[in-house]
Coordinates of C-alpha atoms in Angstrom, one line a residue:
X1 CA 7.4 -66.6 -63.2
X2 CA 10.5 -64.7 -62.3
X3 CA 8.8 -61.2 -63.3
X4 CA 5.9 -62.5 -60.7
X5 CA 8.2 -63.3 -58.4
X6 CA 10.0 -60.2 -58.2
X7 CA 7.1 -57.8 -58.2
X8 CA 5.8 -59.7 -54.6
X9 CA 8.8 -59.2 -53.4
X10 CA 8.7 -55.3 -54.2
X11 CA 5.5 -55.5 -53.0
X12 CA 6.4 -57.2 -49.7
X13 CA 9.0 -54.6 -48.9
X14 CA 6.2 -51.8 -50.0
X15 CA 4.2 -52.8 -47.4
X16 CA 6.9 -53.3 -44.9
X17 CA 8.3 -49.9 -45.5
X18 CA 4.7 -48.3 -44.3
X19 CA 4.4 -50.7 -40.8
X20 CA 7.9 -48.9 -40.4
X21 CA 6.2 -45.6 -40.7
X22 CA 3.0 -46.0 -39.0
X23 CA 5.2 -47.1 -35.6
X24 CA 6.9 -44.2 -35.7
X25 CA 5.5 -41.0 -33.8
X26 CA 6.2 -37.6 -34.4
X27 CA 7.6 -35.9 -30.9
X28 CA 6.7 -32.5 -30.4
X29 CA 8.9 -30.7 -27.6
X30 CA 7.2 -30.5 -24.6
X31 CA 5.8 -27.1 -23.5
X32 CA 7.1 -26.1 -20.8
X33 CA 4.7 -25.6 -17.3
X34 CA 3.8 -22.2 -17.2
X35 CA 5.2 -20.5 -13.9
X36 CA 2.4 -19.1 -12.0
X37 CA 2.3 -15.2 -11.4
X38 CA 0.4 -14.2 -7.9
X39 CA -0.2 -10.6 -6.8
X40 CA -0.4 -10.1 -3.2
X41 CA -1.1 -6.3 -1.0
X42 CA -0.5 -6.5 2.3
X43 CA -1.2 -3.7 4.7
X44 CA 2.4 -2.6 4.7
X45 CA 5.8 -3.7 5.8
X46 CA 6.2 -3.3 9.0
X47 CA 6.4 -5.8 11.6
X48 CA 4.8 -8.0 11.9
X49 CA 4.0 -8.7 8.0
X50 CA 7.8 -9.1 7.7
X51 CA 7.5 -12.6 9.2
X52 CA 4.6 -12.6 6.6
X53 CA 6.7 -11.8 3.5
X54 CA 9.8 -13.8 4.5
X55 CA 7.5 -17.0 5.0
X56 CA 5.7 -16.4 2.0
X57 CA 9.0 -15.6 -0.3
X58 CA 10.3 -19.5 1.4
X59 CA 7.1 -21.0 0.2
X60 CA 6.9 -19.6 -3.3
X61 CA 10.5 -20.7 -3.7
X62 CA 9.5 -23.8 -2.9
X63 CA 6.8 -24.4 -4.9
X64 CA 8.6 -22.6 -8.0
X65 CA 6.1 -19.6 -8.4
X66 CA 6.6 -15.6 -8.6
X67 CA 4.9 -12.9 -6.7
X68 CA 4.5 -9.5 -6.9
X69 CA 4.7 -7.3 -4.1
X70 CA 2.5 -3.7 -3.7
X71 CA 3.1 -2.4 -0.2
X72 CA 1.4 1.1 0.9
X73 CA 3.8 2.5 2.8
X74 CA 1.7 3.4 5.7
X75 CA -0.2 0.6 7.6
X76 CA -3.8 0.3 7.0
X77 CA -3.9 3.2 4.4
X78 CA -7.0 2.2 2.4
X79 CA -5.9 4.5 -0.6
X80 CA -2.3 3.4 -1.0
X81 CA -3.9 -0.2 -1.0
X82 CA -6.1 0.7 -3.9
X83 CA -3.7 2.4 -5.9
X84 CA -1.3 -1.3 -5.4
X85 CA -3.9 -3.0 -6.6
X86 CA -4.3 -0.9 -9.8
X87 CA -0.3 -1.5 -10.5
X88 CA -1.1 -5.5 -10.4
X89 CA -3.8 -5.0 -12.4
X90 CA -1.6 -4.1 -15.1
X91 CA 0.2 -7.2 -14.9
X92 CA -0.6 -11.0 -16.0
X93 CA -1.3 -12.0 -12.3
X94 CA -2.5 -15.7 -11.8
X95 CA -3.7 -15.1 -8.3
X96 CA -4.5 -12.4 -5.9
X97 CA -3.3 -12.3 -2.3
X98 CA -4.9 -9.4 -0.4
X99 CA -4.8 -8.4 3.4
X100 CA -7.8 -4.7 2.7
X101 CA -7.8 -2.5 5.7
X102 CA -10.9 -1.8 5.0
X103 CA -12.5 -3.8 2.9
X104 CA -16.0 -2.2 2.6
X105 CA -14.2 1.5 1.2
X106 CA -11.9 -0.3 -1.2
X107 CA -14.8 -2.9 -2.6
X108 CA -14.6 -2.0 -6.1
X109 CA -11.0 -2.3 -6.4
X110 CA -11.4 -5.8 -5.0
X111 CA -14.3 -7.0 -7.3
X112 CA -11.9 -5.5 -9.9
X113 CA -9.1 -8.2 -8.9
X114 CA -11.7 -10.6 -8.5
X115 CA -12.8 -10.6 -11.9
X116 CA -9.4 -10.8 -13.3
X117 CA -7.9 -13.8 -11.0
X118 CA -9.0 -15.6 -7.8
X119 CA -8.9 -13.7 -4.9
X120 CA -7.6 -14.5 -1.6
X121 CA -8.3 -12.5 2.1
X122 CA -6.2 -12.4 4.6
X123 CA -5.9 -10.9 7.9
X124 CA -8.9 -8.9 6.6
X125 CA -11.8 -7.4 9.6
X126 CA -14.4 -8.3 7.1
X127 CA -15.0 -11.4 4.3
X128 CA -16.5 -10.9 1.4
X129 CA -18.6 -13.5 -0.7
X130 CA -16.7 -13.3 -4.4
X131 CA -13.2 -13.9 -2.7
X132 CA -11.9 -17.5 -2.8
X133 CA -10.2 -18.4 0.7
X134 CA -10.3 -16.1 3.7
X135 CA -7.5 -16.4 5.6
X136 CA -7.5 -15.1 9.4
X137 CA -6.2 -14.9 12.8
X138 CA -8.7 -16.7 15.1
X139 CA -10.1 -13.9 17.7
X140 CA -12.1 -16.3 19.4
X141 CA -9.0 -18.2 20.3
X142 CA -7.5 -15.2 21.1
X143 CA -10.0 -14.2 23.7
X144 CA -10.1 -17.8 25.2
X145 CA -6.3 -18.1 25.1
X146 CA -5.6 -14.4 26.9
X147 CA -8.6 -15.8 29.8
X148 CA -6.7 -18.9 30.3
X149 CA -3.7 -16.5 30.5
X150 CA -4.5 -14.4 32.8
X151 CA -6.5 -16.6 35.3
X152 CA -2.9 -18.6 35.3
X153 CA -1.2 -15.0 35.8
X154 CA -3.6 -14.0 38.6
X155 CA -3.0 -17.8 40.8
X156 CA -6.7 -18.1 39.3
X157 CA -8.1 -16.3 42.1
X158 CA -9.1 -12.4 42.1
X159 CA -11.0 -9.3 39.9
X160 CA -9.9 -9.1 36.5
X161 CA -10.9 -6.0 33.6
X162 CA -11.4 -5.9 30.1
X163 CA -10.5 -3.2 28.5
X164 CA -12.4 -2.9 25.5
X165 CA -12.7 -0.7 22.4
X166 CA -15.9 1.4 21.6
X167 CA -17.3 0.1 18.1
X168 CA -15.1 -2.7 17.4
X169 CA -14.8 -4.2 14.4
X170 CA -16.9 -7.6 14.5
X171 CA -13.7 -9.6 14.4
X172 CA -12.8 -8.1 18.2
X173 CA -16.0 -7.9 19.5
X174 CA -15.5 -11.9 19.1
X175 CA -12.1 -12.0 21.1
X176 CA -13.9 -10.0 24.1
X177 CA -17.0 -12.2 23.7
X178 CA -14.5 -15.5 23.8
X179 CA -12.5 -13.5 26.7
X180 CA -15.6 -12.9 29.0
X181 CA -17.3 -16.2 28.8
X182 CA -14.0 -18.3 29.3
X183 CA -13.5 -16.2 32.5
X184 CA -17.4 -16.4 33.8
X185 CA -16.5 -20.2 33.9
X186 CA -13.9 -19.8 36.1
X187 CA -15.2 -20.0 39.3
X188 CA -12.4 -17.9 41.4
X189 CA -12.4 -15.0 39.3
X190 CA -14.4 -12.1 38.4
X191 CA -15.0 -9.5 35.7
X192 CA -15.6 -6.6 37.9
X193 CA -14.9 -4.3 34.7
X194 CA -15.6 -4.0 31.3
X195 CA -15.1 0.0 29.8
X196 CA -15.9 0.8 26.5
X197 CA -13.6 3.2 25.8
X198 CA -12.5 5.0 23.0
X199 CA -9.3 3.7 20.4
X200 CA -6.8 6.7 22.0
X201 CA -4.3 6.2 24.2
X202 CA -4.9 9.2 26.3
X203 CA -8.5 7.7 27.0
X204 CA -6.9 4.0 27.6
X205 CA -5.0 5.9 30.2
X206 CA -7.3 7.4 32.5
X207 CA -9.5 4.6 32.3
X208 CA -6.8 2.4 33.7
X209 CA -6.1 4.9 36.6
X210 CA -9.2 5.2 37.4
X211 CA -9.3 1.5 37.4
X212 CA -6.6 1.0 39.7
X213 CA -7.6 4.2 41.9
X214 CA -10.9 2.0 42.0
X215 CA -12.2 0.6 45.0
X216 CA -12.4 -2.6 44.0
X217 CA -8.2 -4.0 43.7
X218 CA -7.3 -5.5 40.7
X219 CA -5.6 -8.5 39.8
X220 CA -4.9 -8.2 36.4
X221 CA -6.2 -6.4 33.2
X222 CA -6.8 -7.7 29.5
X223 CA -6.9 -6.1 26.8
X224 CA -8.1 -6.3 23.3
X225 CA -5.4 -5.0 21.0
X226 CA -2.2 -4.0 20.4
X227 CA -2.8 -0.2 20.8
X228 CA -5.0 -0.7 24.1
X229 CA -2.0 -2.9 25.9
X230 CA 0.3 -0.3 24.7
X231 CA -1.3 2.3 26.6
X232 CA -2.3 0.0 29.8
X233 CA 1.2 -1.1 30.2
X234 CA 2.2 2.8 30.1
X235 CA -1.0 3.9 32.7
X236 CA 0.3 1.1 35.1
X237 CA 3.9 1.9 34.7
X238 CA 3.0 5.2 36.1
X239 CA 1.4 3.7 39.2
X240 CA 2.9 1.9 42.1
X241 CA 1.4 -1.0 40.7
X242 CA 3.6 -2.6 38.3
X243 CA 4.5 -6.2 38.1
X244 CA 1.7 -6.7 40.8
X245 CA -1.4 -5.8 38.3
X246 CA -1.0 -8.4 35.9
X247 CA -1.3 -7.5 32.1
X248 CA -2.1 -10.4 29.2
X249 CA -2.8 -8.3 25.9
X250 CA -2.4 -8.6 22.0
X251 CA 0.7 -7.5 19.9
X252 CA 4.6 -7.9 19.6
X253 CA 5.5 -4.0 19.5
X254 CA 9.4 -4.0 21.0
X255 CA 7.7 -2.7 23.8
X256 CA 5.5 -4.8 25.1
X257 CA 8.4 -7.8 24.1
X258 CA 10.7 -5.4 26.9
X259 CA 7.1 -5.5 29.4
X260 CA 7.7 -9.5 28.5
X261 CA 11.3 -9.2 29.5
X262 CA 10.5 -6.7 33.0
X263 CA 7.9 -8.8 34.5
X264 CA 5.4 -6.2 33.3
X265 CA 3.5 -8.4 31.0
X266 CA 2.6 -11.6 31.8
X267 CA 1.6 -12.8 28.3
X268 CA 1.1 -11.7 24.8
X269 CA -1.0 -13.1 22.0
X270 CA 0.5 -13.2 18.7
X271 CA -0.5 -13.7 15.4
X272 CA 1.3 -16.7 13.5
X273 CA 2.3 -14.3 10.5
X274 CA 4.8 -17.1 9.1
X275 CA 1.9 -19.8 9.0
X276 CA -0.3 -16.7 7.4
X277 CA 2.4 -16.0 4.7
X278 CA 2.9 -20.1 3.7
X279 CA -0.9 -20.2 3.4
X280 CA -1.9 -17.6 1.4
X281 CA 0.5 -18.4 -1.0
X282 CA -0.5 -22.2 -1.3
X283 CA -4.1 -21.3 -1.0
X284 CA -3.3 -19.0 -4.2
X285 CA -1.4 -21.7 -6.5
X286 CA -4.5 -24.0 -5.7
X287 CA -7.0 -21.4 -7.0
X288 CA -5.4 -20.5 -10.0
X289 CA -5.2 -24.0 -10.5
X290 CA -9.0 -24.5 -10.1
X291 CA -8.1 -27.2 -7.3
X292 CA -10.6 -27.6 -4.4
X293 CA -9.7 -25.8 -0.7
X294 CA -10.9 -24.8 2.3
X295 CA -12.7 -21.1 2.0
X296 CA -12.3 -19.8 5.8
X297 CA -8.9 -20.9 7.4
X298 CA -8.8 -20.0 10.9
X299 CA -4.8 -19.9 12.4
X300 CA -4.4 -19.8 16.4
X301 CA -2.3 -17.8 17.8
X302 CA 0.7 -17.9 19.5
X303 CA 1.5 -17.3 23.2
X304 CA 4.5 -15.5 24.4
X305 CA 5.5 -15.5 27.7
X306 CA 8.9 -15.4 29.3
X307 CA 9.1 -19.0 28.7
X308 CA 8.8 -19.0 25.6
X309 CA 10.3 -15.7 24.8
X310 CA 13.5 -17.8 23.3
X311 CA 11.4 -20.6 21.5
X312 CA 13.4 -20.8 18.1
X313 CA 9.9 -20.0 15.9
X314 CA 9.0 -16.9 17.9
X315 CA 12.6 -15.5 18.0
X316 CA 11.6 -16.2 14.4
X317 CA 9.3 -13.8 14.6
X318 CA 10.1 -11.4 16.9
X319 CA 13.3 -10.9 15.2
X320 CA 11.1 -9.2 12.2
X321 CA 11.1 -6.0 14.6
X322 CA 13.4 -3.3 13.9

C-alpha cells in the first residue's frame, strides 16, 4: 500500500510538472518594423522645390522613414531626370516620388519605377494611368484666383488682357480657360485681349507694347506663368505705365516678389510647395503600405500680395530664394 501510494504521488507531480510546461510560451524577439526607403526626383533644386524638400525632409522625420534624393541639376532636363531614376533603381526603394518634366519622353523610365515600387506624380503637366497618386497644383484655381485678383486690382471696373502661351500644355490651357470665364461673369470688366503668343520673352515684350500702345487703355494684364509675368513686368516697366497697368501673374522669382514690394505687381499666385513636399511623402508611405488614398490630389494655391507678403508660411517660402 505504501509502494501504491508513492508511485501516485510520482505520478501526481509528473503530470503537474507538464501543466508547468504547457503554460509556458517560448518568446521570440520581436523583429523590428522595417524602416521604409522612398525614392523621390524632383525637377531640380531650385526655388521653389526648396520649400519642397525642406517640407518633405520635416515629414519623413516625422513619420520615421528615409528618402533618397536624385536632383538633375538643371530644371526640367528630361535626360538628367532619367538618368536619377536609373541610380534609384539600383537601390531597395519602397516608394517612388516623381515630379517628370516631361512625362511622355521619359515614359519608359517611369513604367521602369513603376514596376519596381509604387509610383507617385507630382507637379507633373501630364498623369499617367500606372502611377498611384497624382499630386498637383490646381490651375483651374489658379485661373479663377488671378480673375478675382485682378478685377479687385482693377476697382472691378475696366479692359483687362490675357496673355497667353501658344501650345500650352493642357494643365495651362485650364488656368486661362478658368481665368476667362471667371472674368466674363463679371459684369464691369472686359477681355478686350487674348494673344497667343509665343514662350520668349522678346515676343511677350512686344506684345505687351503693342498692348499698351493699343487703342483700347488697359486696366490690368494677367498672365499665365512665371516666364510670361517676367517679361510683362519688364515691357511695362519700360513704359510710362507702371503701377497704373495692373499686373496679377504666376511665380515667386525674386523679381516679381521686388514688383510685389514696388507696387508693380498687384498679386502673385503661388504654388503651396510645402503642402506638395508633406504629401507626396505621406501619399508614398501609404502606397508602400498597400493602404487606400486618394489618386488625384488637387492643392490651391497661395496668393501673395503686399498684405500678405509677411504672412509667417509664405516668408516660409519665399525665404527658399537665393
Amino acid at each position: 500500500m505504501r509502494v501504491l501510494n508513492l508511485l501516485l504521488c510520482c505520478i501526481i507531480l509528473f503530470m503537474l510538472g507538464c501543466d508547468n510546461d504547457s503554460d509556458q510560451q517560448t518568446v521570440f524577439p520581436k523583429k523590428p518594423e522595417k524602416r521604409l526607403q522612398i525614392g523621390i526626383v524632383p525637377r531640380a533644386m531650385t526655388p521653389p522645390w526648396l520649400a519642397l524638400q525642406r517640407a518633405a525632409i520635416k515629414t519623413a522625420g516625422l513619420m520615421e522613414i528615409s528618402l533618397r534624393w536624385e536632383t538633375p541639376s538643371r530644371e526640367s532636363d528630361g535626360g538628367a531626370q532619367l538618368r536619377a531614376i536609373d541610380a534609384l533603381l539600383s537601390q531597395p526603394l519602397d516608394a517612388f516620388a516623381i515630379s517628370p518634366a516631361d512625362p511622355q519622353r521619359m515614359l519608359t523610365g517611369l513604367e521602369r519605377a513603376s514596376k519596381k515600387a509604387p509610383l507617385i506624380l507630382f507637379q507633373s503637366p501630364d498623369d499617367l494611368d500606372f502611377a498611384r497618386a497624382f499630386v498637383y497644383s490646381s490651375a483651374t484655381r489658379i485661373g479663377q484666383i488671378g480673375a478675382e485678383q485682378l478685377a479687385q486690382a482693377v476697382g472691378g471696373r475696366g479692359n483687362v488682357a490675357m496673355i497667353r502661351i501658344a501650345d500650352p500644355l493642357a494643365v495651362q490651357y485650364e488656368c486661362e480657360e478658368a481665368f476667362k470665364v471667371s472674368i466674363l461673369g463679371k459684369s464691369g470688366l472686359e477681355l478686350v485681349a487674348e494673344p497667343a503668343i509665343a514662350d520668349d520673352p522678346a515676343a511677350i515684350d512686344q506684345a505687351v507694347q503693342k498692348l499698351v500702345a493699343g487703342s483700347q487703355r488697359l486696366a490690368g494684364i494677367f498672365a499665365t506663368n512665371e516666364r510670361a509675368t517676367l517679361a510683362v513686368l519688364g515691357a511695362i516697366k519700360r513704359t510710362d505705365w507702371e503701377g497704373q497697368i495692373k499686373v496679377v501673374g504666376i511665380g515667386y522669382d525674386p523679381r516679381l516678389v521686388a514688383g510685389i514690394d514696388r507696387g508693380s505687381v498687384s498679386a502673385l499666385m503661388i504654388e503651396d510647395m510645402p503642402k506638395i513636399g508633406d504629401l507626396i511623402v505621406r501619399l508614398s508611405i501609404s502606397a508602400a503600405r498597400g493602404q487606400n488614398m486618394e489618386r488625384l490630389n488637387a492643392i490651391e494655391p497661395l496668393i501673395l500680395t503686399a498684405k500678405t507678403r509677411n504672412d509667417p508660411y509664405i516668408r516660409s517660402i519665399l525665404e527658399s530664394n537665393p
